[in-house]
């Protein structure tokens, strides 16, 4: 899943994908093609991409509701991995 | 007047002291500036500069040129560069025009205002440098650690509530041996306007409210760099005196640069009477023989590097093997 999303982001620039992180948690971002947004799984916030310009100001982010955030299994594991990483860092 | 301005500076220092105890990434509770208002002001600046896109702002151009001149003093090149808010277009233009751009191959342009970023994107026709555009806040930098070689911030950081925090985030975004270049407005900036505003408000309203923001002093800049953890810090100051036909043109220019008041505690009402009185006082106190009024812009240039083993540093205290007395014996007789 991660590879696919990177492939999609290559249009916007692969380098950008490598460099961008969530402004609040500094965790990696995931590209969501359906809503055309960058999703920070660590804090459950979606940042919009307007005309190819990602908007990563915390105020522009939308908090994902749990119902809408029903993701494929791969993503859930991805999320739990991130959580594990977070716990590992805090521990 | 002086008492009032020093009061504001003291307040600022007190805030800075309070912030120093907080962790690097935690946002301080004190909000000096209204960042959202600043974003809308920068949106307006983008529209205003779009109207005059054929002519470049001389002040912003010369400040950014002066800042980027420092790149030519460096032997190394900077393949990946990050350009933060403030005077965005002149910096992006200069960085994307080889050969005098410090070897930048990849440029990321970040600003808090979407319209500013879009205007910058529309204005860039250079394909020599791979350029990416991004809306982001300097206080919450969405850049991965150790990913860029150069961070340039030209006249943007003086609007951050947490200046040390923003600088620490810039340092973390840099690769080891990466260069941080910043220009901020210093405390002497617009001193004429500060005086005129205070006098006019005292006269017409019987009291004063902050019309101009508190700005960093030169001596603070070095401390800021050291506190943010940069090595080989360098600070220098330049004063630009811009002449306007009247104080109203000065305000127009400030609007076009997006440098108007964004204090979160500011008085939102400005009476026409007070505004005109300010212009009149400005004119009578500071006008020159040719009828123009000068405005001072003090720019503090800051340079810092992310630490790297190859950089020179002072030897450990007490590690010297030669006494100064011996040196004097050796060389003192010659002089």
mmCIF file of C-alpha atoms in Angstrom:
data_model
loop_
_atom_site.group_PDB
_atom_site.id
_atom_site.type_symbol
_atom_site.label_atom_id
_atom_site.label_comp_id
_atom_site.label_asym_id
_atom_site.label_seq_id
_atom_site.Cartn_x
_atom_site.Cartn_y
_atom_site.Cartn_z
ATOM 1 C CA UNK A 1 0.000 0.000 0.000
ATOM 2 C CA UNK A 2 2.777 2.337 0.873
ATOM 3 C CA UNK A 3 4.522 1.628 -2.413
ATOM 4 C CA UNK A 4 1.336 2.335 -4.376
ATOM 5 C CA UNK A 5 0.782 5.632 -2.641
ATOM 6 C CA UNK A 6 4.369 6.594 -3.332
ATOM 7 C CA UNK A 7 3.790 5.770 -6.981
ATOM 8 C CA UNK A 8 0.821 8.092 -7.074
ATOM 9 C CA UNK A 9 2.758 10.809 -5.395
ATOM 10 C CA UNK A 10 5.525 10.551 -7.949
ATOM 11 C CA UNK A 11 3.395 12.797 -10.132
ATOM 12 C CA UNK A 12 3.576 15.480 -7.479
ATOM 13 C CA UNK A 13 7.255 14.781 -7.087
ATOM 14 C CA UNK A 14 8.898 11.837 -5.417
ATOM 15 C CA UNK A 15 11.332 14.022 -3.570
ATOM 16 C CA UNK A 16 8.510 15.931 -1.952
ATOM 17 C CA UNK A 17 7.038 12.676 -0.694
ATOM 18 C CA UNK A 18 10.353 11.725 0.855
ATOM 19 C CA UNK A 19 10.762 15.038 2.581
ATOM 20 C CA UNK A 20 7.250 15.838 3.839
ATOM 21 C CA UNK A 21 6.107 14.834 7.291
ATOM 22 C CA UNK A 22 3.113 15.687 9.427
ATOM 23 C CA UNK A 23 3.688 19.205 10.824
ATOM 24 C CA UNK A 24 2.441 18.274 14.280
ATOM 25 C CA UNK A 25 3.659 14.742 14.935
ATOM 26 C CA UNK A 26 6.608 14.737 12.466
ATOM 27 C CA UNK A 27 5.492 11.279 11.357
ATOM 28 C CA UNK A 28 5.293 10.200 7.703
ATOM 29 C CA UNK A 29 2.275 11.172 5.624
ATOM 30 C CA UNK A 30 0.148 8.870 3.480
ATOM 31 C CA UNK A 31 -1.325 9.979 0.161
ATOM 32 C CA UNK A 32 -5.035 9.333 -0.293
ATOM 33 C CA UNK A 33 -6.099 9.489 -3.944
ATOM 34 C CA UNK A 34 -9.851 9.489 -3.285
ATOM 35 C CA UNK A 35 -9.943 12.659 -1.260
ATOM 36 C CA UNK A 36 -6.731 14.029 -2.830
ATOM 37 C CA UNK A 37 -5.207 14.677 0.534
ATOM 38 C CA UNK A 38 -2.218 13.761 2.639
ATOM 39 C CA UNK A 39 -3.195 11.833 5.737
ATOM 40 C CA UNK A 40 -1.249 11.769 8.937
ATOM 41 C CA UNK A 41 -2.143 8.428 10.486
ATOM 42 C CA UNK A 42 -0.393 9.260 13.728
ATOM 43 C CA UNK A 43 -2.901 11.939 14.668
ATOM 44 C CA UNK A 44 -5.756 11.129 12.252
ATOM 45 C CA UNK A 45 -5.730 14.379 10.309
ATOM 46 C CA UNK A 46 -6.100 14.900 6.544
ATOM 47 C CA UNK A 47 -4.305 17.780 4.851
ATOM 48 C CA UNK A 48 -5.776 18.861 1.496
ATOM 49 C CA UNK A 49 -3.856 19.261 -1.777
ATOM 50 C CA UNK A 50 -5.154 22.267 -3.699
ATOM 51 C CA UNK A 51 -4.090 22.512 -7.359
ATOM 52 C CA UNK A 52 -1.066 20.365 -6.658
ATOM 53 C CA UNK A 53 0.027 22.425 -3.649
ATOM 54 C CA UNK A 54 -0.121 20.445 -0.396
ATOM 55 C CA UNK A 55 -1.491 22.575 2.442
ATOM 56 C CA UNK A 56 0.256 21.485 5.602
ATOM 57 C CA UNK A 57 -0.692 24.285 7.967
ATOM 58 C CA UNK A 58 -2.204 22.636 11.058
ATOM 59 C CA UNK A 59 -5.298 24.828 10.714
ATOM 60 C CA UNK A 60 -6.029 23.517 7.208
ATOM 61 C CA UNK A 61 -6.081 19.916 8.392
ATOM 62 C CA UNK A 62 -9.386 18.144 8.894
ATOM 63 C CA UNK A 63 -9.749 15.677 11.728
ATOM 64 C CA UNK A 64 -10.850 12.342 10.331
ATOM 65 C CA UNK A 65 -13.912 10.894 11.980
ATOM 66 C CA UNK A 66 -13.686 7.254 12.894
ATOM 67 C CA UNK A 67 -16.516 6.240 10.549
ATOM 68 C CA UNK A 68 -14.968 7.945 7.551
ATOM 69 C CA UNK A 69 -11.587 6.624 8.438
ATOM 70 C CA UNK A 70 -12.577 3.048 7.692
ATOM 71 C CA UNK A 71 -9.456 2.046 5.860
ATOM 72 C CA UNK A 72 -8.269 -1.155 4.248
ATOM 73 C CA UNK A 73 -6.520 -3.643 6.477
ATOM 74 C CA UNK A 74 -3.107 -2.688 5.188
ATOM 75 C CA UNK A 75 -3.583 0.806 6.422
ATOM 76 C CA UNK A 76 -4.719 -0.335 9.799
ATOM 77 C CA UNK A 77 -1.572 -2.335 10.229
ATOM 78 C CA UNK A 78 0.335 0.664 9.014
ATOM 79 C CA UNK A 79 -1.373 2.769 11.647
ATOM 80 C CA UNK A 80 -0.672 0.274 14.386
ATOM 81 C CA UNK A 81 2.942 0.202 13.287
ATOM 82 C CA UNK A 82 3.092 3.939 13.644
ATOM 83 C CA UNK A 83 1.533 3.666 17.055
ATOM 84 C CA UNK A 84 4.063 1.074 18.026
ATOM 85 C CA UNK A 85 6.813 3.341 16.844
ATOM 86 C CA UNK A 86 5.362 6.144 18.879
ATOM 87 C CA UNK A 87 5.199 3.979 21.939
ATOM 88 C CA UNK A 88 8.720 2.814 21.307
ATOM 89 C CA UNK A 89 9.885 6.393 21.144
ATOM 90 C CA UNK A 90 8.064 7.457 24.233
ATOM 91 C CA UNK A 91 9.300 4.399 26.121
ATOM 92 C CA UNK B 1 7.953 57.323 23.934
ATOM 93 C CA UNK B 2 11.179 55.585 24.622
ATOM 94 C CA UNK B 3 9.762 54.339 27.889
ATOM 95 C CA UNK B 4 6.829 52.851 26.060
ATOM 96 C CA UNK B 5 8.870 51.063 23.461
ATOM 97 C CA UNK B 6 11.257 49.703 26.053
ATOM 98 C CA UNK B 7 8.252 48.455 27.964
ATOM 99 C CA UNK B 8 7.262 46.416 24.951
ATOM 100 C CA UNK B 9 10.723 45.038 24.580
ATOM 101 C CA UNK B 10 10.783 44.080 28.223
ATOM 102 C CA UNK B 11 7.513 42.275 27.755
ATOM 103 C CA UNK B 12 8.997 40.440 24.825
ATOM 104 C CA UNK B 13 12.062 39.434 26.784
ATOM 105 C CA UNK B 14 9.886 38.211 29.606
ATOM 106 C CA UNK B 15 7.963 36.094 27.133
ATOM 107 C CA UNK B 16 11.157 34.795 25.665
ATOM 108 C CA UNK B 17 12.316 33.813 29.118
ATOM 109 C CA UNK B 18 9.073 31.999 29.776
ATOM 110 C CA UNK B 19 9.403 30.140 26.521
ATOM 111 C CA UNK B 20 12.951 29.054 27.208
ATOM 112 C CA UNK B 21 11.742 26.699 29.869
ATOM 113 C CA UNK B 22 9.307 24.942 27.585
ATOM 114 C CA UNK B 23 10.369 22.014 25.470
ATOM 115 C CA UNK B 24 11.546 22.579 21.930
ATOM 116 C CA UNK B 25 8.417 21.446 20.168
ATOM 117 C CA UNK B 26 5.714 22.408 22.621
ATOM 118 C CA UNK B 27 3.956 25.546 21.493
ATOM 119 C CA UNK B 28 3.994 28.332 24.012
ATOM 120 C CA UNK B 29 0.694 29.577 25.300
ATOM 121 C CA UNK B 30 1.586 33.189 24.753
ATOM 122 C CA UNK B 31 0.404 34.349 21.387
ATOM 123 C CA UNK B 32 2.001 37.630 20.453
ATOM 124 C CA UNK B 33 0.998 37.481 16.823
ATOM 125 C CA UNK B 34 -2.208 36.408 15.198
ATOM 126 C CA UNK B 35 -0.828 33.911 12.688
ATOM 127 C CA UNK B 36 -4.172 33.508 10.938
ATOM 128 C CA UNK B 37 -4.398 37.262 10.412
ATOM 129 C CA UNK B 38 -0.860 37.191 9.079
ATOM 130 C CA UNK B 39 -1.889 34.554 6.555
ATOM 131 C CA UNK B 40 -4.731 36.704 5.276
ATOM 132 C CA UNK B 41 -2.422 39.715 5.150
ATOM 133 C CA UNK B 42 0.008 37.703 3.078
ATOM 134 C CA UNK B 43 -2.861 36.669 0.812
ATOM 135 C CA UNK B 44 -3.521 40.348 0.283
ATOM 136 C CA UNK B 45 0.178 40.973 -0.300
ATOM 137 C CA UNK B 46 0.094 38.286 -2.991
ATOM 138 C CA UNK B 47 -2.788 40.008 -4.779
ATOM 139 C CA UNK B 48 -1.136 43.407 -4.478
ATOM 140 C CA UNK B 49 2.191 42.177 -5.771
ATOM 141 C CA UNK B 50 0.395 40.281 -8.531
ATOM 142 C CA UNK B 51 -0.980 43.573 -9.831
ATOM 143 C CA UNK B 52 2.509 44.985 -10.010
ATOM 144 C CA UNK B 53 4.208 41.782 -11.057
ATOM 145 C CA UNK B 54 6.199 43.536 -13.779
ATOM 146 C CA UNK B 55 8.081 45.595 -11.213
ATOM 147 C CA UNK B 56 9.958 43.974 -8.377
ATOM 148 C CA UNK B 57 9.919 45.414 -4.902
ATOM 149 C CA UNK B 58 13.334 47.103 -4.494
ATOM 150 C CA UNK B 59 13.551 46.617 -0.728
ATOM 151 C CA UNK B 60 12.697 42.922 -0.786
ATOM 152 C CA UNK B 61 14.944 42.354 -3.777
ATOM 153 C CA UNK B 62 17.967 44.020 -2.212
ATOM 154 C CA UNK B 63 17.478 42.273 1.140
ATOM 155 C CA UNK B 64 17.180 38.871 -0.475
ATOM 156 C CA UNK B 65 20.163 39.534 -2.745
ATOM 157 C CA UNK B 66 22.210 40.596 0.238
ATOM 158 C CA UNK B 67 21.174 37.459 2.084
ATOM 159 C CA UNK B 68 21.884 35.113 -0.805
ATOM 160 C CA UNK B 69 25.251 36.721 -1.508
ATOM 161 C CA UNK B 70 26.442 34.718 1.465
ATOM 162 C CA UNK B 71 26.049 31.537 -0.549
ATOM 163 C CA UNK B 72 28.905 32.618 -2.775
ATOM 164 C CA UNK B 73 31.211 32.813 0.228
ATOM 165 C CA UNK B 74 30.724 29.079 0.756
ATOM 166 C CA UNK B 75 32.881 26.574 -1.024
ATOM 167 C CA UNK B 76 30.297 23.822 -0.857
ATOM 168 C CA UNK B 77 27.106 23.542 -2.888
ATOM 169 C CA UNK B 78 23.581 23.077 -1.614
ATOM 170 C CA UNK B 79 21.669 20.598 -3.771
ATOM 171 C CA UNK B 80 18.447 20.680 -1.744
ATOM 172 C CA UNK B 81 17.183 24.055 -0.531
ATOM 173 C CA UNK B 82 14.181 25.098 1.492
ATOM 174 C CA UNK B 83 12.823 28.613 1.129
ATOM 175 C CA UNK B 84 10.598 29.782 3.970
ATOM 176 C CA UNK B 85 8.010 32.569 4.018
ATOM 177 C CA UNK B 86 8.622 36.279 3.908
ATOM 178 C CA UNK B 87 9.957 37.715 0.694
ATOM 179 C CA UNK B 88 9.308 34.587 -1.248
ATOM 180 C CA UNK B 89 9.453 35.529 -4.881
ATOM 181 C CA UNK B 90 12.828 37.321 -4.967
ATOM 182 C CA UNK B 91 14.456 34.465 -3.061
ATOM 183 C CA UNK B 92 12.879 31.773 -5.204
ATOM 184 C CA UNK B 93 13.851 33.678 -8.330
ATOM 185 C CA UNK B 94 17.441 34.082 -7.230
ATOM 186 C CA UNK B 95 17.792 30.481 -6.076
ATOM 187 C CA UNK B 96 16.436 29.068 -9.294
ATOM 188 C CA UNK B 97 18.722 30.995 -11.623
ATOM 189 C CA UNK B 98 22.102 29.289 -12.002
ATOM 190 C CA UNK B 99 25.051 29.698 -11.895
ATOM 191 C CA UNK B 100 25.096 32.036 -8.872
ATOM 192 C CA UNK B 101 22.610 30.149 -6.785
ATOM 193 C CA UNK B 102 24.858 28.039 -4.588
ATOM 194 C CA UNK B 103 24.414 24.917 -6.668
ATOM 195 C CA UNK B 104 20.745 24.471 -5.774
ATOM 196 C CA UNK B 105 19.195 21.621 -7.739
ATOM 197 C CA UNK B 106 15.992 21.159 -5.818
ATOM 198 C CA UNK B 107 14.030 23.968 -4.216
ATOM 199 C CA UNK B 108 11.082 23.695 -1.859
ATOM 200 C CA UNK B 109 9.096 26.877 -1.413
ATOM 201 C CA UNK B 110 7.009 27.125 1.752
ATOM 202 C CA UNK B 111 4.690 29.883 2.865
ATOM 203 C CA UNK B 112 1.700 30.058 5.170
ATOM 204 C CA UNK B 113 -0.415 31.842 2.562
ATOM 205 C CA UNK B 114 -1.880 29.716 -0.230
ATOM 206 C CA UNK B 115 -2.325 32.680 -2.571
ATOM 207 C CA UNK B 116 1.304 33.692 -2.044
ATOM 208 C CA UNK B 117 2.515 30.208 -2.911
ATOM 209 C CA UNK B 118 0.273 30.066 -5.963
ATOM 210 C CA UNK B 119 1.439 33.480 -7.159
ATOM 211 C CA UNK B 120 5.004 32.266 -6.733
ATOM 212 C CA UNK B 121 4.216 29.094 -8.656
ATOM 213 C CA UNK B 122 2.667 31.048 -11.505
ATOM 214 C CA UNK B 123 5.603 33.436 -11.611
ATOM 215 C CA UNK B 124 8.249 30.717 -11.793
ATOM 216 C CA UNK B 125 9.182 29.814 -15.317
ATOM 217 C CA UNK B 126 12.589 28.437 -14.539
ATOM 218 C CA UNK B 127 13.038 24.807 -15.306
ATOM 219 C CA UNK B 128 16.711 24.695 -14.457
ATOM 220 C CA UNK B 129 15.857 23.913 -10.859
ATOM 221 C CA UNK B 130 13.299 21.381 -9.724
ATOM 222 C CA UNK B 131 10.873 23.439 -7.643
ATOM 223 C CA UNK B 132 8.126 22.246 -5.317
ATOM 224 C CA UNK B 133 5.507 24.404 -3.697
ATOM 225 C CA UNK B 134 3.964 23.837 -0.351
ATOM 226 C CA UNK B 135 1.736 25.666 2.115
ATOM 227 C CA UNK B 136 3.171 25.343 5.590
ATOM 228 C CA UNK B 137 3.772 27.210 8.799
ATOM 229 C CA UNK B 138 7.284 27.988 10.024
ATOM 230 C CA UNK B 139 6.153 27.160 13.536
ATOM 231 C CA UNK B 140 5.054 23.707 12.391
ATOM 232 C CA UNK B 141 7.552 22.856 9.714
ATOM 233 C CA UNK B 142 6.377 19.789 7.759
ATOM 234 C CA UNK B 143 9.887 18.813 6.681
ATOM 235 C CA UNK B 144 11.570 15.562 7.593
ATOM 236 C CA UNK B 145 14.679 15.636 9.733
ATOM 237 C CA UNK B 146 18.039 15.900 7.937
ATOM 238 C CA UNK B 147 16.604 16.319 4.483
ATOM 239 C CA UNK B 148 17.781 19.678 3.104
ATOM 240 C CA UNK B 149 21.174 21.359 2.715
ATOM 241 C CA UNK B 150 20.037 24.951 2.964
ATOM 242 C CA UNK B 151 17.229 26.807 4.718
ATOM 243 C CA UNK B 152 16.612 30.394 3.654
ATOM 244 C CA UNK B 153 14.109 32.555 5.453
ATOM 245 C CA UNK B 154 13.975 36.114 4.216
ATOM 246 C CA UNK B 155 11.928 38.552 6.322
ATOM 247 C CA UNK B 156 9.471 36.013 7.633
ATOM 248 C CA UNK B 157 10.647 34.782 10.998
ATOM 249 C CA UNK B 158 9.956 38.002 12.886
ATOM 250 C CA UNK B 159 6.243 37.132 12.729
ATOM 251 C CA UNK B 160 6.597 33.818 14.542
ATOM 252 C CA UNK B 161 5.347 33.528 18.098
ATOM 253 C CA UNK B 162 8.012 31.002 18.920
ATOM 254 C CA UNK B 163 11.127 32.173 17.128
ATOM 255 C CA UNK B 164 13.560 29.803 18.906
ATOM 256 C CA UNK B 165 11.202 26.901 18.226
ATOM 257 C CA UNK B 166 10.958 27.765 14.537
ATOM 258 C CA UNK B 167 14.753 27.999 14.320
ATOM 259 C CA UNK B 168 15.200 24.676 16.086
ATOM 260 C CA UNK B 169 12.832 23.074 13.591
ATOM 261 C CA UNK B 170 14.836 24.603 10.749
ATOM 262 C CA UNK B 171 18.010 23.184 12.241
ATOM 263 C CA UNK B 172 16.489 19.735 12.505
ATOM 264 C CA UNK B 173 15.353 19.893 8.888
ATOM 265 C CA UNK B 174 18.950 20.544 7.838
ATOM 266 C CA UNK B 175 21.427 17.810 7.041
ATOM 267 C CA UNK B 176 24.642 17.886 9.077
ATOM 268 C CA UNK B 177 26.817 20.754 7.797
ATOM 269 C CA UNK B 178 23.715 22.398 6.333
ATOM 270 C CA UNK B 179 23.413 26.165 6.247
ATOM 271 C CA UNK B 180 20.680 28.288 7.808
ATOM 272 C CA UNK B 181 20.312 31.794 6.409
ATOM 273 C CA UNK B 182 17.740 34.181 7.785
ATOM 274 C CA UNK B 183 16.924 37.858 7.597
ATOM 275 C CA UNK B 184 14.577 39.384 10.123
ATOM 276 C CA UNK B 185 13.535 42.931 10.832
ATOM 277 C CA UNK B 186 15.263 44.425 13.862
ATOM 278 C CA UNK B 187 14.090 46.738 16.618
ATOM 279 C CA UNK B 188 15.109 49.952 14.867
ATOM 280 C CA UNK B 189 12.697 49.221 12.035
ATOM 281 C CA UNK B 190 10.101 51.911 11.393
ATOM 282 C CA UNK B 191 11.174 53.916 14.417
ATOM 283 C CA UNK B 192 9.799 57.034 12.763
ATOM 284 C CA UNK B 193 6.383 55.451 12.375
ATOM 285 C CA UNK B 194 6.498 54.181 15.937
ATOM 286 C CA UNK B 195 7.088 57.694 17.206
ATOM 287 C CA UNK B 196 4.459 59.255 14.947
ATOM 288 C CA UNK B 197 1.824 56.672 15.894
ATOM 289 C CA UNK B 198 2.454 57.116 19.591
ATOM 290 C CA UNK B 199 2.301 60.904 19.419
ATOM 291 C CA UNK B 200 -0.829 60.938 17.281
ATOM 292 C CA UNK B 201 -2.633 58.491 19.510
ATOM 293 C CA UNK B 202 -1.655 60.386 22.633
ATOM 294 C CA UNK B 203 -2.915 63.567 21.103
ATOM 295 C CA UNK B 204 -6.188 62.345 19.588
ATOM 296 C CA UNK B 205 -7.194 59.472 21.830
ATOM 297 C CA UNK B 206 -5.425 60.230 25.093
ATOM 298 C CA UNK B 207 -3.743 56.835 25.259
ATOM 299 C CA UNK B 208 -1.703 54.459 23.206
ATOM 300 C CA UNK B 209 -2.074 50.934 21.898
ATOM 301 C CA UNK B 210 0.571 48.850 20.161
ATOM 302 C CA UNK B 211 0.540 49.715 16.484
ATOM 303 C CA UNK B 212 3.894 48.175 15.693
ATOM 304 C CA UNK B 213 5.069 44.785 16.717
ATOM 305 C CA UNK B 214 7.921 44.121 19.121
ATOM 306 C CA UNK B 215 11.013 43.124 17.160
ATOM 307 C CA UNK B 216 14.190 41.323 18.043
ATOM 308 C CA UNK B 217 17.289 43.329 18.940
ATOM 309 C CA UNK B 218 20.655 42.710 17.362
ATOM 310 C CA UNK B 219 22.120 41.308 20.569
ATOM 311 C CA UNK B 220 19.246 38.798 20.758
ATOM 312 C CA UNK B 221 19.980 37.416 17.316
ATOM 313 C CA UNK B 222 23.281 35.812 18.283
ATOM 314 C CA UNK B 223 21.729 34.333 21.404
ATOM 315 C CA UNK B 224 18.888 32.961 19.318
ATOM 316 C CA UNK B 225 21.274 31.217 16.949
ATOM 317 C CA UNK B 226 23.264 29.712 19.807
ATOM 318 C CA UNK B 227 20.149 28.658 21.638
ATOM 319 C CA UNK B 228 18.739 27.011 18.548
ATOM 320 C CA UNK B 229 21.944 24.967 18.458
ATOM 321 C CA UNK B 230 23.584 26.351 15.341
ATOM 322 C CA UNK B 231 27.355 26.259 15.128
ATOM 323 C CA UNK B 232 29.594 29.002 13.726
ATOM 324 C CA UNK B 233 26.881 31.630 14.234
ATOM 325 C CA UNK B 234 27.200 34.922 12.422
ATOM 326 C CA UNK B 235 25.044 38.018 12.759
ATOM 327 C CA UNK B 236 25.235 41.258 10.898
ATOM 328 C CA UNK B 237 23.007 44.243 10.567
ATOM 329 C CA UNK B 238 22.082 46.485 7.708
ATOM 330 C CA UNK B 239 19.912 49.562 7.686
ATOM 331 C CA UNK B 240 17.905 50.544 4.679
ATOM 332 C CA UNK B 241 16.325 53.952 4.508
ATOM 333 C CA UNK B 242 13.460 54.065 2.072
ATOM 334 C CA UNK B 243 12.009 57.397 1.032
ATOM 335 C CA UNK B 244 8.303 57.805 0.465
ATOM 336 C CA UNK B 245 6.198 60.677 -0.729
ATOM 337 C CA UNK B 246 4.147 60.539 2.438
ATOM 338 C CA UNK B 247 3.346 58.221 5.316
ATOM 339 C CA UNK B 248 0.350 56.882 3.393
ATOM 340 C CA UNK B 249 2.653 55.483 0.685
ATOM 341 C CA UNK B 250 4.657 53.831 3.427
ATOM 342 C CA UNK B 251 1.535 52.052 4.687
ATOM 343 C CA UNK B 252 0.669 51.006 1.133
ATOM 344 C CA UNK B 253 4.142 49.533 0.762
ATOM 345 C CA UNK B 254 3.869 47.712 4.086
ATOM 346 C CA UNK B 255 0.579 46.218 2.919
ATOM 347 C CA UNK B 256 2.112 45.096 -0.360
ATOM 348 C CA UNK B 257 4.880 43.367 1.601
ATOM 349 C CA UNK B 258 2.427 41.826 4.064
ATOM 350 C CA UNK B 259 4.232 43.490 6.942
ATOM 351 C CA UNK B 260 1.285 45.242 8.579
ATOM 352 C CA UNK B 261 0.346 44.857 12.231
ATOM 353 C CA UNK B 262 -0.658 41.350 13.243
ATOM 354 C CA UNK B 263 -0.485 41.575 17.017
ATOM 355 C CA UNK B 264 -3.125 39.420 18.586
ATOM 356 C CA UNK B 265 -3.867 42.086 21.192
ATOM 357 C CA UNK B 266 -4.028 44.966 18.782
ATOM 358 C CA UNK B 267 -6.680 47.612 18.690
ATOM 359 C CA UNK B 268 -8.777 46.828 15.637
ATOM 360 C CA UNK B 269 -10.172 50.308 15.329
ATOM 361 C CA UNK B 270 -8.096 52.995 13.682
ATOM 362 C CA UNK B 271 -9.885 56.328 13.504
ATOM 363 C CA UNK B 272 -9.443 58.324 10.332
ATOM 364 C CA UNK B 273 -8.604 61.296 12.506
ATOM 365 C CA UNK B 274 -5.750 59.441 14.200
ATOM 366 C CA UNK B 275 -4.458 58.054 10.936
ATOM 367 C CA UNK B 276 -4.331 61.489 9.345
ATOM 368 C CA UNK B 277 -2.720 62.941 12.469
ATOM 369 C CA UNK B 278 -0.063 60.215 12.303
ATOM 370 C CA UNK B 279 0.682 61.091 8.705
ATOM 371 C CA UNK B 280 0.870 64.781 9.562
ATOM 372 C CA UNK B 281 3.193 64.203 12.534
ATOM 373 C CA UNK B 282 5.362 61.882 10.465
ATOM 374 C CA UNK B 283 5.624 64.509 7.792
ATOM 375 C CA UNK B 284 6.369 67.403 10.126
ATOM 376 C CA UNK B 285 8.913 65.544 12.249
ATOM 377 C CA UNK B 286 10.861 63.588 9.685
ATOM 378 C CA UNK B 287 10.333 65.042 6.229
ATOM 379 C CA UNK B 288 13.464 65.967 4.337
ATOM 380 C CA UNK B 289 14.265 68.915 2.157
ATOM 381 C CA UNK B 290 13.038 67.286 -1.002
ATOM 382 C CA UNK B 291 9.622 66.672 0.556
ATOM 383 C CA UNK B 292 10.002 62.928 1.030
ATOM 384 C CA UNK B 293 9.700 61.101 4.332
ATOM 385 C CA UNK B 294 12.272 58.441 5.243
ATOM 386 C CA UNK B 295 11.501 55.108 6.858
ATOM 387 C CA UNK B 296 14.207 52.976 8.427
ATOM 388 C CA UNK B 297 14.259 49.245 7.936
ATOM 389 C CA UNK B 298 16.820 47.491 10.108
ATOM 390 C CA UNK B 299 17.527 44.025 8.815
ATOM 391 C CA UNK B 300 19.369 41.455 10.934
ATOM 392 C CA UNK B 301 21.083 38.763 8.898
ATOM 393 C CA UNK B 302 21.707 35.517 10.692
ATOM 394 C CA UNK B 303 23.920 32.668 9.541
ATOM 395 C CA UNK B 304 24.296 29.346 11.266
ATOM 396 C CA UNK B 305 25.375 25.821 10.440
ATOM 397 C CA UNK B 306 24.157 22.488 11.634
ATOM 398 C CA UNK B 307 26.985 20.865 13.558
ATOM 399 C CA UNK B 308 29.319 18.526 11.725
ATOM 400 C CA UNK B 309 32.647 16.953 12.794
ATOM 401 C CA UNK B 310 34.472 18.668 9.939
ATOM 402 C CA UNK B 311 33.735 22.147 11.283
ATOM 403 C CA UNK B 312 36.359 24.054 13.197
ATOM 404 C CA UNK B 313 35.818 24.398 16.907
ATOM 405 C CA UNK B 314 37.626 25.706 19.940
ATOM 406 C CA UNK B 315 39.956 23.312 21.728
ATOM 407 C CA UNK B 316 39.078 22.005 25.126
ATOM 408 C CA UNK B 317 39.874 24.352 27.992
ATOM 409 C CA UNK B 318 43.273 23.639 29.470
ATOM 410 C CA UNK B 319 44.429 21.559 26.522
ATOM 411 C CA UNK B 320 47.066 24.074 25.430
ATOM 412 C CA UNK B 321 50.687 22.916 25.631
ATOM 413 C CA UNK B 322 52.368 26.275 25.117
ATOM 414 C CA UNK B 323 52.248 29.083 27.604
ATOM 415 C CA UNK B 324 51.368 32.603 26.506
ATOM 416 C CA UNK B 325 54.485 33.750 28.330
ATOM 417 C CA UNK B 326 56.624 31.677 25.974
ATOM 418 C CA UNK B 327 54.826 33.138 22.988
ATOM 419 C CA UNK B 328 55.538 36.602 24.282
ATOM 420 C CA UNK B 329 59.202 35.715 24.772
ATOM 421 C CA UNK B 330 59.370 34.364 21.240
ATOM 422 C CA UNK B 331 57.537 37.107 19.406
ATOM 423 C CA UNK B 332 57.415 39.988 21.878
ATOM 424 C CA UNK B 333 60.983 41.086 21.151
ATOM 425 C CA UNK B 334 60.253 41.442 17.445
ATOM 426 C CA UNK B 335 57.455 43.967 17.836
#
